[in-house]
Short mmCIF file of C-alpha atoms and ligand atoms in Angstrom, two decimals:
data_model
loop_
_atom_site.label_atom_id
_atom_site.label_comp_id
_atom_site.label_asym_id
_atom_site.label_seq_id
_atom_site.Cartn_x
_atom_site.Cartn_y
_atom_site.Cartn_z
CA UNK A 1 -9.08 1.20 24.83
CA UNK A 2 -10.92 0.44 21.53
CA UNK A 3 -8.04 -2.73 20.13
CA UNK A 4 -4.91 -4.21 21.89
CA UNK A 5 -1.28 -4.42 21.65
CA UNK A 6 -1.84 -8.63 20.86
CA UNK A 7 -4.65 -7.44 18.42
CA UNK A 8 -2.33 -5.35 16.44
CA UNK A 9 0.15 -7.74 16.63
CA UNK A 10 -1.60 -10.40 15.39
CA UNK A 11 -3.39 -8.43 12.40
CA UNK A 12 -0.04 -7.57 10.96
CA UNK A 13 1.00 -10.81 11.46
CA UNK A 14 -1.73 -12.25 9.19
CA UNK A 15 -1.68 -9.03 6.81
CA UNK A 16 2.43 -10.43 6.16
CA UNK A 17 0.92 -13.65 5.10
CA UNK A 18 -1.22 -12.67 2.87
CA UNK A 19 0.63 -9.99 0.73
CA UNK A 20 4.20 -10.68 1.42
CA UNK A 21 6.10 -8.36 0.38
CA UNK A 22 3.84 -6.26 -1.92
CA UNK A 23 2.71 -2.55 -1.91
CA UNK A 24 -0.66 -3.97 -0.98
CA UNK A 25 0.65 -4.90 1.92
CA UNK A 26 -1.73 -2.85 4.91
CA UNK A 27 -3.44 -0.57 1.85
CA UNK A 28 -5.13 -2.56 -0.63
CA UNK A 29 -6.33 0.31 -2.89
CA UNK A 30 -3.38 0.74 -4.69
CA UNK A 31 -3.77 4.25 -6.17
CA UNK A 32 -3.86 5.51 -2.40
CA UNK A 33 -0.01 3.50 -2.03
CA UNK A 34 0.86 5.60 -5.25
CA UNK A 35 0.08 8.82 -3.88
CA UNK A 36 1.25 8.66 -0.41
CA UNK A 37 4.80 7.70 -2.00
CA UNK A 38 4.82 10.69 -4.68
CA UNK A 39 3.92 12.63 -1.95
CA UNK A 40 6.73 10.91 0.98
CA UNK A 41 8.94 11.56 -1.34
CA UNK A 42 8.79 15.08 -2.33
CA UNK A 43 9.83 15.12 1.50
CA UNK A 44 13.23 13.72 0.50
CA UNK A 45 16.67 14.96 -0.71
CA UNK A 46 19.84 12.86 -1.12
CA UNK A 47 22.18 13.23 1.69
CA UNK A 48 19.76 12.71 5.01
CA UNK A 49 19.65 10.63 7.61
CA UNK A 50 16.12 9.60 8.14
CA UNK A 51 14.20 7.05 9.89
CA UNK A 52 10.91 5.48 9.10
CA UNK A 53 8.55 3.84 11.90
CA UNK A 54 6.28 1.06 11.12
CA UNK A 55 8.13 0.35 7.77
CA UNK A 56 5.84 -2.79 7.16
CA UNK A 57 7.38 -5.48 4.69
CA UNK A 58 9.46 -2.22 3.71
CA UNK A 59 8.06 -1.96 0.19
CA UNK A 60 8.11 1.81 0.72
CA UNK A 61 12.14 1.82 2.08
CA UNK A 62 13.07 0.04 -0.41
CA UNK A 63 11.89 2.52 -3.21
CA UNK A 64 13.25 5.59 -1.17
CA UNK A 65 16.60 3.71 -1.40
CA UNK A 66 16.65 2.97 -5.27
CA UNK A 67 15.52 6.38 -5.45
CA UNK A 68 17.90 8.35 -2.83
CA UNK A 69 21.14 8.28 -1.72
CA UNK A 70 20.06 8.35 2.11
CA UNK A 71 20.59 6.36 5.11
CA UNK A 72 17.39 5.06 5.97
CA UNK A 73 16.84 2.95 9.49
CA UNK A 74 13.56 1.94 9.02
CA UNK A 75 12.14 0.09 12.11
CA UNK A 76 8.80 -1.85 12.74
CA UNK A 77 7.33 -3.95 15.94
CA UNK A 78 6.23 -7.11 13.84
CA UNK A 79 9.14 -9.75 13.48
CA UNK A 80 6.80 -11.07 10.59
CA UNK A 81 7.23 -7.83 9.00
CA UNK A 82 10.60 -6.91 9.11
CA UNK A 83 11.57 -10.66 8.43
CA UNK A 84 9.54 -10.13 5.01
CA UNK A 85 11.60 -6.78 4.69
CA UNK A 86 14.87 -7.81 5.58
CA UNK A 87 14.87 -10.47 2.75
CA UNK A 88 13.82 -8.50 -0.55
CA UNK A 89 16.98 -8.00 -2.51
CA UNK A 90 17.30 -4.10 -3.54
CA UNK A 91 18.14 -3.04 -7.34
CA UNK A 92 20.74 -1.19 -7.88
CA UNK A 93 20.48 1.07 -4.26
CA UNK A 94 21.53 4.75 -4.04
CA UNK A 95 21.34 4.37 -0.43
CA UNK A 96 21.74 2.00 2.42
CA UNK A 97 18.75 0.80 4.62
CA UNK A 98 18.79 -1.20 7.80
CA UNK A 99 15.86 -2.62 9.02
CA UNK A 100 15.12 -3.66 12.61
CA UNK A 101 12.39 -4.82 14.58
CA UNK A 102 12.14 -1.91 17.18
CA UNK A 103 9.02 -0.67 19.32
CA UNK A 104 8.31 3.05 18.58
CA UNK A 105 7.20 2.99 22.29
CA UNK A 106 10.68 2.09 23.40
CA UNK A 107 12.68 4.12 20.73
CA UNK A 108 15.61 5.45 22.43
CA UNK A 109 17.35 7.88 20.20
CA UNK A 110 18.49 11.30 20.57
CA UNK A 111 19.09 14.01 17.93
CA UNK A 112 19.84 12.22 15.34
CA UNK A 113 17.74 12.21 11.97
CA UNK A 114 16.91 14.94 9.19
CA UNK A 115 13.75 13.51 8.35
CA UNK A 116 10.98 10.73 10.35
CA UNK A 117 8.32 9.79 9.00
CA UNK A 118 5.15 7.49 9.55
CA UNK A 119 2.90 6.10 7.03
CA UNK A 120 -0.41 4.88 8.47
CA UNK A 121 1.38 3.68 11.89
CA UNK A 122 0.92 5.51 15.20
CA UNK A 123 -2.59 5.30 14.29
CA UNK A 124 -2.44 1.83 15.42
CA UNK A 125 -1.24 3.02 18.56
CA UNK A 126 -3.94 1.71 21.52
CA UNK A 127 -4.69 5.37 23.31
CA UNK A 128 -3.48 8.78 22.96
CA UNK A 129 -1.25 8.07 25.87
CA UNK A 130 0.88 5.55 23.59
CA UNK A 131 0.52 8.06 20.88
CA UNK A 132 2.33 10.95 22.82
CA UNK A 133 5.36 8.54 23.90
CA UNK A 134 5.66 7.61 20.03
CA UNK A 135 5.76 11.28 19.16
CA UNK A 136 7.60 12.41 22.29
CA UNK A 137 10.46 9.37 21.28
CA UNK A 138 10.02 11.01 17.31
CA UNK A 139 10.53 14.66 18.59
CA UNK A 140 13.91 13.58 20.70
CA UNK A 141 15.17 11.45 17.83
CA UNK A 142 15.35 14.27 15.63
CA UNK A 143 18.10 16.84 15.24
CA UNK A 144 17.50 20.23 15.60
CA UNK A 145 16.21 21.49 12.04
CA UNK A 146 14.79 18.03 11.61
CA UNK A 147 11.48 17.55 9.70
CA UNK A 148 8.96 14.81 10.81
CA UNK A 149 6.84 13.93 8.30
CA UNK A 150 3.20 12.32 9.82
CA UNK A 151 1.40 10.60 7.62
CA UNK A 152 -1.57 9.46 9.73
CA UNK A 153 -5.30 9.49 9.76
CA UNK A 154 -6.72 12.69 11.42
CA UNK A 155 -11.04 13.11 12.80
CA UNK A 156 -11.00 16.12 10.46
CA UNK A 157 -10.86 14.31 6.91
CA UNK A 158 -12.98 11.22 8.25
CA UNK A 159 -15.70 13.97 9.58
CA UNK A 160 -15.79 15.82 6.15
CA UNK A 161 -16.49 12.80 4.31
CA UNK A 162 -19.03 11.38 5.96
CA UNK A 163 -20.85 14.61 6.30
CA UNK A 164 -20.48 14.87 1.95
CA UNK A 165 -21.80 11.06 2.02
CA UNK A 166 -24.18 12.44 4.60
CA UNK A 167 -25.68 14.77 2.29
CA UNK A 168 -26.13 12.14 -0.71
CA UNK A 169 -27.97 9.50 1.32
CA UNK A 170 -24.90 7.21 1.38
CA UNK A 171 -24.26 5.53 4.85
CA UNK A 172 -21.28 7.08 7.07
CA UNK A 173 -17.82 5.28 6.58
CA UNK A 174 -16.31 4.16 9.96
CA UNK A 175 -13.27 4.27 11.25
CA UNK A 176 -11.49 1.07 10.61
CA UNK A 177 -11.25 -1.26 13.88
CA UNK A 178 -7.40 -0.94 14.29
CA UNK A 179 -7.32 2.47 13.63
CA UNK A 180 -7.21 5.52 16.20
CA UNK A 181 -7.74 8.23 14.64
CA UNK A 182 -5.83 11.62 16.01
CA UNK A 183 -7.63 14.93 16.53
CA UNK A 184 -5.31 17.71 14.25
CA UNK A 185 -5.14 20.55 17.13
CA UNK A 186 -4.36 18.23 20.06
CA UNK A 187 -1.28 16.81 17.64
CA UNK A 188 -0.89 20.39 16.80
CA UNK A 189 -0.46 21.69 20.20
CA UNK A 190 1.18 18.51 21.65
CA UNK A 191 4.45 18.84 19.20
CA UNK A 192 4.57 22.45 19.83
CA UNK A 193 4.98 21.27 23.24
CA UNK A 194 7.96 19.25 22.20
CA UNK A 195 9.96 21.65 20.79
CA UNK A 196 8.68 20.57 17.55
CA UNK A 197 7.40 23.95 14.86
CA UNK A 198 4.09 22.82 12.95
CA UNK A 199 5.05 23.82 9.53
CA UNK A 200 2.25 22.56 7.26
CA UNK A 201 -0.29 20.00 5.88
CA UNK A 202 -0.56 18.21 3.13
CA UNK A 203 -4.61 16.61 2.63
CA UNK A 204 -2.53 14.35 -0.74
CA UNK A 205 -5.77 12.03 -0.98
CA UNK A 206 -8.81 14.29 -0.86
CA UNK A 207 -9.23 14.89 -4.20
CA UNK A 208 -9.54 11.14 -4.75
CA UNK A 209 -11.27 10.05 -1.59
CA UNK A 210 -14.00 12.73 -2.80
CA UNK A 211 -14.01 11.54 -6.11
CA UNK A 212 -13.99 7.23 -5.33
CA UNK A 213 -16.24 7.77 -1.90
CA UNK A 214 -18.61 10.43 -2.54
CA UNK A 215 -18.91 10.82 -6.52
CA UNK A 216 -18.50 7.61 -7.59
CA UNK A 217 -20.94 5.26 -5.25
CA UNK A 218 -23.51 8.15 -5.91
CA UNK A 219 -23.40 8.04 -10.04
CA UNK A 220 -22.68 3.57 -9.39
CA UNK A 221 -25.56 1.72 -10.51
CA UNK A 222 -27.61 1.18 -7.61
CA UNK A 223 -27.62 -2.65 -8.09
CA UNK A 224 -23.39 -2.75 -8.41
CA UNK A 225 -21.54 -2.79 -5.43
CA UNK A 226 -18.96 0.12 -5.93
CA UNK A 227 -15.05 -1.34 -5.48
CA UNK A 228 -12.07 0.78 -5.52
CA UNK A 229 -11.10 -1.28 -8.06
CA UNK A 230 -13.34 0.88 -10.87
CA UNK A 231 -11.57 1.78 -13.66
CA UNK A 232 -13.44 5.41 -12.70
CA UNK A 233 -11.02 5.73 -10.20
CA UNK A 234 -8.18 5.98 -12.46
CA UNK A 235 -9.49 9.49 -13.47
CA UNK A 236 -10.78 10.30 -9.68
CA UNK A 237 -6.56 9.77 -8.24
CA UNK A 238 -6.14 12.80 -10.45
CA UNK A 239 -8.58 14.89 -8.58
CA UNK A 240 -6.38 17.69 -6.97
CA UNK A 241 -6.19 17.16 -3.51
CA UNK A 242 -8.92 20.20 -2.17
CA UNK A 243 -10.82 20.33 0.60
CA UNK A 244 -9.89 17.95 3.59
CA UNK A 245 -12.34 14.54 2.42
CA UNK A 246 -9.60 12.06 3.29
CA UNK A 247 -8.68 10.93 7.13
CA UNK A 248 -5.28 10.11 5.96
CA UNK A 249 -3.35 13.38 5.28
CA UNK A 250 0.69 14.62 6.13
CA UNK A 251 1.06 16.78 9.11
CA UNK A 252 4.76 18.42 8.79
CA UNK A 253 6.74 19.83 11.96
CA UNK A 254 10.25 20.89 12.41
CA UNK A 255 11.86 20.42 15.50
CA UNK A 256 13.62 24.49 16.92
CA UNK A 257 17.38 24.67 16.40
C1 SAM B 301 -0.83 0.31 8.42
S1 SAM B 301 0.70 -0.49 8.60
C2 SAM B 301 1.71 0.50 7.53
C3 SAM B 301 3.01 -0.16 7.19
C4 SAM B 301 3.84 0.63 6.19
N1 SAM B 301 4.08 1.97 6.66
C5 SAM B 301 3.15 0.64 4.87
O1 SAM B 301 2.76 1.72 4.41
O2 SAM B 301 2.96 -0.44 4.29
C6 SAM B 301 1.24 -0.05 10.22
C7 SAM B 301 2.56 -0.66 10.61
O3 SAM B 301 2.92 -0.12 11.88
C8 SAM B 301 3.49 -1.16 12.64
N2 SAM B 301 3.37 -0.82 14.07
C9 SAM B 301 2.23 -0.80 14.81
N3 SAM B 301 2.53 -0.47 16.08
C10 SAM B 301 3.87 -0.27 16.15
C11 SAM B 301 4.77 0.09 17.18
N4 SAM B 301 4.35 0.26 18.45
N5 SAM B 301 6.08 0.23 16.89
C12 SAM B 301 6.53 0.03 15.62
N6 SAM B 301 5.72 -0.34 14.60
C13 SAM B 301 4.40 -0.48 14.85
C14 SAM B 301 2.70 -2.40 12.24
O4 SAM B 301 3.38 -3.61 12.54
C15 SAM B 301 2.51 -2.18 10.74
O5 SAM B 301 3.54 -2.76 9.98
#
């Protein structure tokens, strides 16, 4: 075991002090926030029943429901999270969302969403063991024909990238401390073990991870320190996303009728 449960806990905990309830909340670069939503949302289509784990301070739930007119239980294990959610008002909603403080590891649903999704969450998940009961409780909680969208960070993209940085003499980006990263065929094969179809993948953020951590630190002034803050990176979130430079990508499966 690399972090703990308490660990975790505590980390969101201060992360809910510090941004409240802003989309910088847990992802401070804010272009990546911008294009995981586009991309969640092109996922989503008025009329569904769909459930979101490790909603945060709900910044994203909240835009799904201006946006749609869904039903959206969106469930997180950090009081101080979903206490930050729970009291945002909501303009003008299309949709309803509930939000509850709920354990993935103890989700006890059956059959009953079109669409899950995660955004950056069972990566905080302590071992693989965790991570198969979160995606074992995911598989049963959706109904047949159900879509689970997983955004979460994969070895694959984090491996490319540091073998491009590799190759320019910059130093190798590690995985961040609270973060376990999945391997893409053992999640593969796993869900196809659960009744659950791998459909496709979506690699949303290699264009610009390849474009703000390999292009840009090697064309930076040496004596700058490069920030994701450059204005540069304005024109490097419009990369298209090739290649797979980006540990964060969208795995997509749908679970067999
Ligand atoms: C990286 S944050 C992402 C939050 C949100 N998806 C966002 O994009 O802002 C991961 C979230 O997962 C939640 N989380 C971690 N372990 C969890 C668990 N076992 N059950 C439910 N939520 C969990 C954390 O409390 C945190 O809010």
């Amino acid at each position: 075991m690399v972090f703990t449960r308490e660990q975790i806990m505590d980390h969101y905990k201060a992360e809910a002090v510090r941004h409240t309830d802003a989309g910088t909340s847990t992802i401070q670069d804010v272009r990546t926030r911008d294009i995981e939503m586009r991309a969640l949302f092109t996922y989503i289509k008025d009329g569904y029943r769909i459930l979101e784990v490790g909603c945060g301070n709900g910044f994203v739930a909240r835009a799904i429901v201006e946006q749609f007119q869904v039903e959206l239980y969106a469930i997180d294990f950090s009081a101080d999270m979903i206490n930050l959610a729970q009291n945002q008002g909501i303009s003008n909603p299309r949709g309803k969302v509930t939000f509850a403080c709920v354990d993935i590891l103890k989700l006890d649903t059956k059959h009953t969403y079109d669409l899950i999704f995660t955004e950056r969450c069972l990566q905080n998940l302590c071992s693989w063991e965790d991570q198969k009961k979160a995606l074992a409780n995911i598989a049963a909680a959706l109904k047949p024909g159900g879509c689970f969208v997983m955004l979460e960070s994969f070895w694959s993209g984090l491996n490319n990238l540091n073998q491009a940085r590799h190759e320019l003499d910059l130093p190798e980006i590690p995985p961040p401390w609270h973060n376990l990263l999945f391997d893409e065929e053992q999640t593969i094969e796993y869900l196809t073990s659960l009744n659950c179809d791998y459909l496709d993948q979506n690699c949303l953020l290699s264009g610009y991870y390849f474009g703000s951590r390999v292009i840009l630190p090697t064309i930076y002034p040496k004596e700058k320190n490069v920030t994701s803050k450059s204005i540069l990176n304005d024109y490097f979130c419009h990369f298209p996303p090739y290649g797979d430079f980006c540990p964060m990508k969208i795995l997509r499966f749908q679970k067999n009728k």
